[in-house]
Short mmCIF file of C-alpha atoms in Angstrom, two decimals:
data_model
loop_
_atom_site.label_atom_id
_atom_site.label_comp_id
_atom_site.label_asym_id
_atom_site.label_seq_id
_atom_site.Cartn_x
_atom_site.Cartn_y
_atom_site.Cartn_z
CA MET A 1 89.24 19.20 -2.38
CA PRO A 2 85.52 19.59 -3.37
CA ASP A 3 83.87 17.93 -5.97
CA ASP A 4 83.81 19.86 -9.43
CA PRO A 5 80.17 20.12 -10.16
CA THR A 6 80.57 20.43 -13.52
CA ALA A 7 82.49 17.36 -13.90
CA PRO A 8 80.62 14.22 -15.63
CA ARG A 9 79.05 11.64 -13.35
CA PRO A 10 79.60 7.82 -14.01
CA ALA A 11 76.25 6.68 -15.47
CA LEU A 12 74.23 4.28 -13.21
CA PRO A 13 73.84 0.88 -13.73
CA ALA A 14 70.48 0.30 -15.97
CA GLY A 15 67.47 -1.57 -14.45
CA PRO A 16 64.74 -3.66 -15.98
CA GLN A 17 63.16 -1.51 -18.13
CA PRO A 18 59.48 -2.16 -18.66
CA GLU A 19 58.69 -4.03 -22.06
CA ALA A 20 57.17 -2.21 -24.91
CA GLY A 21 53.66 -2.88 -25.33
CA GLY A 22 53.54 -4.20 -21.46
CA THR A 23 50.22 -2.73 -20.58
CA GLY A 24 48.95 -3.97 -23.81
CA GLY A 25 50.14 -7.43 -23.24
CA LEU A 26 48.76 -7.73 -20.05
CA LYS A 27 45.17 -6.69 -21.60
CA LYS A 28 45.64 -9.33 -24.43
CA ARG A 29 45.86 -12.04 -21.40
CA LEU A 30 43.12 -10.91 -19.77
CA LEU A 31 40.44 -10.65 -22.73
CA ALA A 32 42.00 -14.07 -23.64
CA VAL A 33 41.10 -15.90 -20.05
CA ASP A 34 37.86 -13.63 -20.14
CA GLY A 35 37.08 -15.47 -23.18
CA SER A 36 38.45 -19.10 -22.91
CA PRO A 37 35.53 -21.44 -23.10
CA VAL A 38 36.94 -22.80 -19.87
CA ALA A 39 36.10 -19.74 -17.86
CA VAL A 40 32.93 -19.33 -19.83
CA LYS A 41 31.48 -22.24 -18.92
CA GLY A 42 32.64 -22.18 -15.85
CA ALA A 43 30.77 -18.76 -15.18
CA SER A 44 27.94 -20.07 -16.90
CA ARG A 45 27.67 -23.22 -14.51
CA LEU A 46 27.74 -21.18 -11.85
CA ARG A 47 25.29 -18.69 -12.41
CA ARG A 48 22.73 -21.74 -13.06
CA THR A 49 23.55 -22.67 -8.89
CA LEU A 50 22.46 -19.05 -7.96
CA PRO A 51 18.82 -18.33 -6.96
CA GLY A 52 16.79 -16.40 -9.80
CA ASP A 53 16.67 -16.59 -13.48
CA SER A 54 19.72 -18.08 -15.03
CA ARG A 55 18.93 -16.67 -18.14
CA TYR A 56 18.75 -12.99 -17.14
CA GLY A 57 20.17 -10.56 -19.41
CA ASP A 58 17.90 -11.34 -22.56
CA ALA A 59 15.73 -8.53 -24.06
CA LEU A 60 12.47 -10.12 -21.73
CA SER A 61 13.88 -10.24 -18.85
CA THR A 62 15.65 -6.82 -18.64
CA ALA A 63 12.52 -4.90 -20.10
CA ASN A 64 11.97 -3.13 -17.17
CA GLN A 65 13.34 0.14 -16.63
CA LEU A 66 14.74 -0.91 -13.19
CA PRO A 67 18.19 0.23 -12.12
CA HIS A 68 19.47 -3.28 -12.48
CA ASP A 69 17.67 -4.06 -15.55
CA LEU A 70 19.63 -1.18 -17.30
CA ILE A 71 22.95 -2.26 -16.20
CA GLY A 72 22.04 -5.49 -17.74
CA ARG A 73 21.14 -4.49 -20.92
CA GLU A 74 24.34 -2.07 -21.05
CA LEU A 75 26.51 -5.61 -19.97
CA VAL A 76 25.30 -7.41 -22.24
CA ALA A 77 25.53 -4.48 -25.15
CA MET A 78 29.28 -4.08 -24.20
CA SER A 79 30.03 -7.53 -24.20
CA ALA A 80 27.63 -8.81 -27.34
CA GLU A 81 30.42 -9.60 -29.69
CA ARG A 82 32.15 -12.37 -28.01
CA PRO A 83 31.81 -14.79 -25.04
CA SER A 84 32.61 -13.18 -22.06
CA ALA A 85 32.94 -15.15 -18.50
CA VAL A 86 33.22 -11.67 -16.88
CA ARG A 87 29.41 -10.78 -18.07
CA GLU A 88 28.44 -13.87 -16.96
CA LEU A 89 29.58 -13.40 -13.55
CA GLY A 90 28.05 -9.86 -13.46
CA LEU A 91 24.81 -11.08 -14.95
CA GLY A 92 24.45 -13.92 -12.55
CA ALA A 93 25.44 -10.86 -10.11
CA LEU A 94 22.17 -8.80 -10.93
CA GLN A 95 20.16 -12.11 -11.05
CA VAL A 96 20.56 -12.70 -7.58
CA TRP A 97 19.59 -8.91 -7.03
CA GLN A 98 16.45 -9.48 -8.87
CA LYS A 99 15.36 -12.65 -6.97
CA LEU A 100 15.88 -10.84 -3.86
CA SER A 101 14.17 -8.00 -4.99
CA GLU A 102 10.98 -9.99 -5.98
CA GLY A 103 11.69 -11.53 -1.93
CA LEU A 104 11.74 -8.13 -0.70
CA GLY A 105 8.33 -6.81 -2.50
CA ARG A 106 9.81 -5.58 -5.53
CA GLY A 107 8.03 -7.98 -7.88
CA HIS A 108 5.61 -10.79 -7.58
CA GLY A 109 7.63 -13.89 -8.77
CA ASP A 110 5.57 -16.99 -8.92
CA GLN A 111 2.81 -15.27 -6.63
CA PRO A 112 -0.68 -14.86 -7.22
CA VAL A 113 -1.95 -11.46 -9.27
CA THR A 114 -4.23 -9.99 -11.34
CA LEU A 115 -4.15 -9.06 -14.73
CA LEU A 116 -6.28 -6.63 -16.51
CA PHE A 117 -5.93 -6.42 -20.28
CA THR A 118 -8.11 -3.49 -22.19
CA ASP A 119 -8.62 -2.00 -25.46
CA LEU A 120 -10.64 0.63 -27.48
CA VAL A 121 -13.34 -1.31 -29.88
CA GLY A 122 -13.85 0.47 -33.34
CA PHE A 123 -10.80 2.84 -33.20
CA SER A 124 -8.81 1.43 -36.00
CA THR A 125 -11.86 2.09 -38.16
CA TRP A 126 -12.62 5.84 -36.75
CA ALA A 127 -8.60 6.59 -36.65
CA LEU A 128 -8.51 5.80 -40.57
CA GLU A 129 -10.95 8.67 -41.21
CA ALA A 130 -10.23 11.13 -37.87
CA GLY A 131 -6.78 11.29 -39.11
CA ASP A 132 -3.56 10.88 -36.53
CA SER A 133 -3.96 14.36 -35.03
CA SER A 134 -7.47 13.28 -33.43
CA ALA A 135 -6.20 9.19 -32.99
CA VAL A 136 -3.28 10.80 -30.48
CA ASN A 137 -5.49 13.00 -28.86
CA LEU A 138 -8.04 10.23 -28.08
CA LEU A 139 -5.26 7.91 -27.26
CA ARG A 140 -3.50 10.32 -25.05
CA LYS A 141 -7.07 11.07 -23.04
CA VAL A 142 -8.14 7.29 -22.75
CA GLY A 143 -4.67 6.57 -21.62
CA ASP A 144 -4.70 9.21 -18.87
CA ALA A 145 -8.13 8.04 -17.65
CA GLN A 146 -7.32 4.40 -17.61
CA GLU A 147 -3.88 5.12 -15.92
CA ASP A 148 -5.20 7.38 -13.78
CA ALA A 149 -7.74 4.61 -12.11
CA ILE A 150 -5.17 2.11 -11.90
CA ALA A 151 -3.12 3.99 -9.90
CA THR A 152 -5.81 4.98 -7.56
CA TYR A 153 -5.96 0.79 -6.95
CA GLY A 154 -2.57 0.15 -6.65
CA GLY A 155 -1.65 -1.24 -10.09
CA ARG A 156 1.13 -0.85 -12.32
CA VAL A 157 1.16 -0.95 -16.10
CA VAL A 158 3.27 -3.61 -17.54
CA LYS A 159 2.97 -2.54 -21.21
CA ARG A 160 0.71 -0.53 -23.52
CA LEU A 161 -0.49 -2.46 -26.47
CA GLY A 162 -1.94 0.37 -29.19
CA ASP A 163 -4.76 1.21 -28.41
CA GLY A 164 -5.02 -0.93 -25.00
CA LEU A 165 -2.63 -1.71 -22.02
CA MET A 166 -1.55 -4.59 -19.76
CA ALA A 167 -1.76 -3.94 -16.27
CA VAL A 168 -1.22 -5.93 -12.71
CA PHE A 169 -2.52 -5.98 -9.50
CA VAL A 170 -2.23 -7.37 -6.19
CA THR A 171 -5.27 -8.55 -5.73
CA PRO A 172 -8.72 -9.39 -7.56
CA GLU A 173 -11.08 -6.35 -6.27
CA ASP A 174 -8.48 -3.57 -6.75
CA ALA A 175 -8.25 -4.70 -10.37
CA VAL A 176 -12.35 -4.77 -10.52
CA ALA A 177 -12.37 -1.80 -9.12
CA ALA A 178 -9.88 0.10 -11.37
CA ALA A 179 -11.68 -1.62 -14.31
CA VAL A 180 -15.00 -0.33 -13.72
CA GLU A 181 -13.46 2.88 -12.82
CA ALA A 182 -11.44 3.35 -15.80
CA GLN A 183 -14.81 2.53 -18.00
CA GLU A 184 -16.71 5.52 -15.72
CA HIS A 185 -13.66 8.08 -16.46
CA ILE A 186 -13.62 6.86 -20.48
CA GLY A 187 -17.29 7.76 -20.41
CA HIS A 188 -16.83 11.21 -20.29
CA VAL A 189 -13.68 11.12 -23.27
CA GLU A 190 -14.80 12.47 -26.47
CA VAL A 191 -12.99 13.71 -29.70
CA ASP A 192 -14.32 15.44 -32.87
CA GLY A 193 -17.65 14.16 -31.36
CA TYR A 194 -16.60 10.68 -31.20
CA ARG A 195 -16.92 8.64 -27.98
CA PRO A 196 -14.30 5.85 -27.16
CA GLN A 197 -15.64 2.22 -26.43
CA LEU A 198 -13.23 0.68 -23.91
CA ARG A 199 -13.67 -3.14 -23.13
CA ALA A 200 -11.59 -4.71 -20.25
CA GLY A 201 -10.77 -8.31 -19.36
CA VAL A 202 -9.85 -9.32 -15.48
CA HIS A 203 -8.23 -12.82 -14.52
CA SER A 204 -6.68 -13.98 -11.61
CA GLY A 205 -3.65 -16.53 -12.00
CA THR A 206 -0.16 -17.46 -11.32
CA PRO A 207 2.07 -16.18 -14.39
CA ARG A 208 5.66 -16.36 -14.88
CA LYS A 209 7.32 -12.93 -13.81
CA LEU A 210 10.55 -11.97 -16.57
CA GLY A 211 11.80 -8.77 -16.03
CA GLY A 212 9.22 -5.87 -16.03
CA ASP A 213 6.92 -8.30 -18.18
CA TYR A 214 4.67 -11.59 -17.30
CA LEU A 215 4.03 -14.46 -19.59
CA GLY A 216 2.31 -17.77 -19.39
CA VAL A 217 -0.79 -19.52 -19.51
CA ASP A 218 -2.75 -16.83 -17.40
CA VAL A 219 -1.77 -13.96 -19.35
CA ASN A 220 -3.46 -15.52 -22.34
CA VAL A 221 -6.13 -16.37 -20.72
CA ALA A 222 -6.70 -12.59 -19.35
CA ALA A 223 -6.17 -11.10 -22.75
CA ARG A 224 -9.27 -13.83 -23.95
CA VAL A 225 -11.19 -12.76 -21.22
CA ALA A 226 -10.90 -9.14 -22.57
CA ASP A 227 -11.58 -10.26 -26.45
CA ALA A 228 -14.69 -11.19 -25.28
CA ALA A 229 -15.58 -7.97 -23.70
CA LYS A 230 -18.01 -5.87 -25.59
CA GLY A 231 -17.52 -2.12 -25.63
CA GLY A 232 -18.03 -0.44 -22.64
CA GLU A 233 -18.43 -4.15 -20.58
CA VAL A 234 -15.86 -5.63 -17.82
CA LEU A 235 -15.62 -9.22 -17.95
CA VAL A 236 -14.22 -11.21 -14.96
CA SER A 237 -13.07 -14.55 -15.22
CA ASP A 238 -14.11 -17.46 -12.37
CA PRO A 239 -11.30 -16.77 -10.06
CA VAL A 240 -11.77 -13.32 -9.76
CA ALA A 241 -15.59 -13.41 -9.54
CA ASP A 242 -15.03 -16.42 -7.04
CA HIS A 243 -12.82 -13.98 -4.89
CA LEU A 244 -15.31 -11.00 -4.90
CA GLU A 245 -17.98 -13.40 -3.62
CA ALA A 246 -16.02 -15.19 -0.87
CA ASP A 247 -14.31 -11.91 0.36
CA GLY A 248 -17.65 -10.06 0.34
CA HIS A 249 -16.89 -7.47 -2.23
CA ALA A 250 -19.65 -8.75 -4.71
CA TYR A 251 -21.84 -6.38 -2.80
CA LEU A 252 -20.05 -3.28 -4.93
CA TYR A 253 -20.97 -4.58 -8.33
CA ARG A 254 -24.03 -6.06 -10.31
CA MET A 255 -22.72 -9.27 -11.52
CA GLY A 256 -23.96 -10.87 -14.70
CA ARG A 257 -24.77 -14.72 -15.32
CA ARG A 258 -21.52 -16.67 -15.76
CA LYS A 259 -20.93 -18.27 -19.06
CA ARG A 260 -18.42 -20.33 -20.14
CA LEU A 261 -15.52 -18.67 -22.15
CA LYS A 262 -15.68 -19.99 -26.34
CA ALA A 263 -11.93 -19.24 -26.82
CA ALA A 264 -8.92 -20.72 -28.12
CA GLY A 265 -5.83 -21.41 -25.58
CA THR A 266 -8.27 -21.27 -22.82
CA PRO A 267 -9.41 -23.64 -19.90
CA LYS A 268 -12.84 -25.39 -21.20
CA GLU A 269 -14.59 -25.25 -18.09
CA LEU A 270 -13.44 -21.23 -17.41
CA ARG A 271 -16.72 -19.11 -17.24
CA VAL A 272 -16.87 -15.24 -17.66
CA CYS A 273 -19.25 -12.82 -15.99
CA ARG A 274 -19.84 -9.01 -16.61
CA VAL A 275 -19.38 -6.69 -13.85
CA GLN A 276 -20.77 -3.19 -13.45
CA SER A 277 -20.69 -0.62 -10.71
CA ALA A 278 -23.90 -1.45 -7.94
CA ASP A 279 -24.12 2.71 -8.01
#
C-alpha cells in the first residue's frame, strides 16, 4: 500500500546547531590574538629584521602620494586605537616594498643628491599691502616658472614652503641649470607693477630619504645656502661648484669668488659662490 503523503513524518534527529553568536565569538578571539602583547611584540621584532625603515608608517615616512604610502596611512588610521600584529606585519611588507622601490630607482635612499631651496625676498611685506588676491596670483606665476624649470631638468619638487620650495635632483649640473633658468623665467613675472625677487641655494650631499621627504644635515645646509643668497641670486656650495668645474660645466656660467658661509648649523669650512648664466 503506497505511503500516505499527508501522513506526518517522523522528526529527524537534531544535529549540532551553531552556537549563538559563533561568528562574533571567532571575531573576538582573532582580535584578542591580534592585539596580544606577545603577537604585537613578535611582529615588531620581525619588522626590525626586514630591509627598509622599520619605523615606516609615521607621518614623515608616508608623506608622499605614492600608492604604498597611501596604503600605509590607511593601515595606520584603521588600527590607530590599539596595538595590532596585523598592522605591524602589513607595515613590514610596505617597508620592504619601499626599500625595493628605492633599489629599482624609484627613490634615492642614501645616494648622493643635489638639493635646491628657493624663496621670495620681501614677499611678505609686499603681500600685506597688495592683498590676498594679488599675492595668490603672484605665487601661482612664480610657482609655474620654478616648477617648469625644475621639470625640464629632471628634478622633483619635494615640498612647497610658503613663497618658496625644496626640490631634489640627481646631478648638481641639473639643479644649477634649473635654478638659473627659474631666475630667468621669474624675471618676466609681474603682478600689479611688482616684480618678485627669487633667491636660490644649491647644495649636494647624502641626506636621509624618509618617505617623500629628505632629512639631515645636508638639507639644513642647502636651506642656509639659500638664506645667504640675495634677491635674484643663485648661490651654490663647494661640492656643487667643485662638480661643475671637474665635469666641465663651469663654462656655462659666470662663477663668483668663493666665500665662507657664515651660518649656524653649517660646516665652518664650507664656502659658497654666486652662479650666473654665461649668456
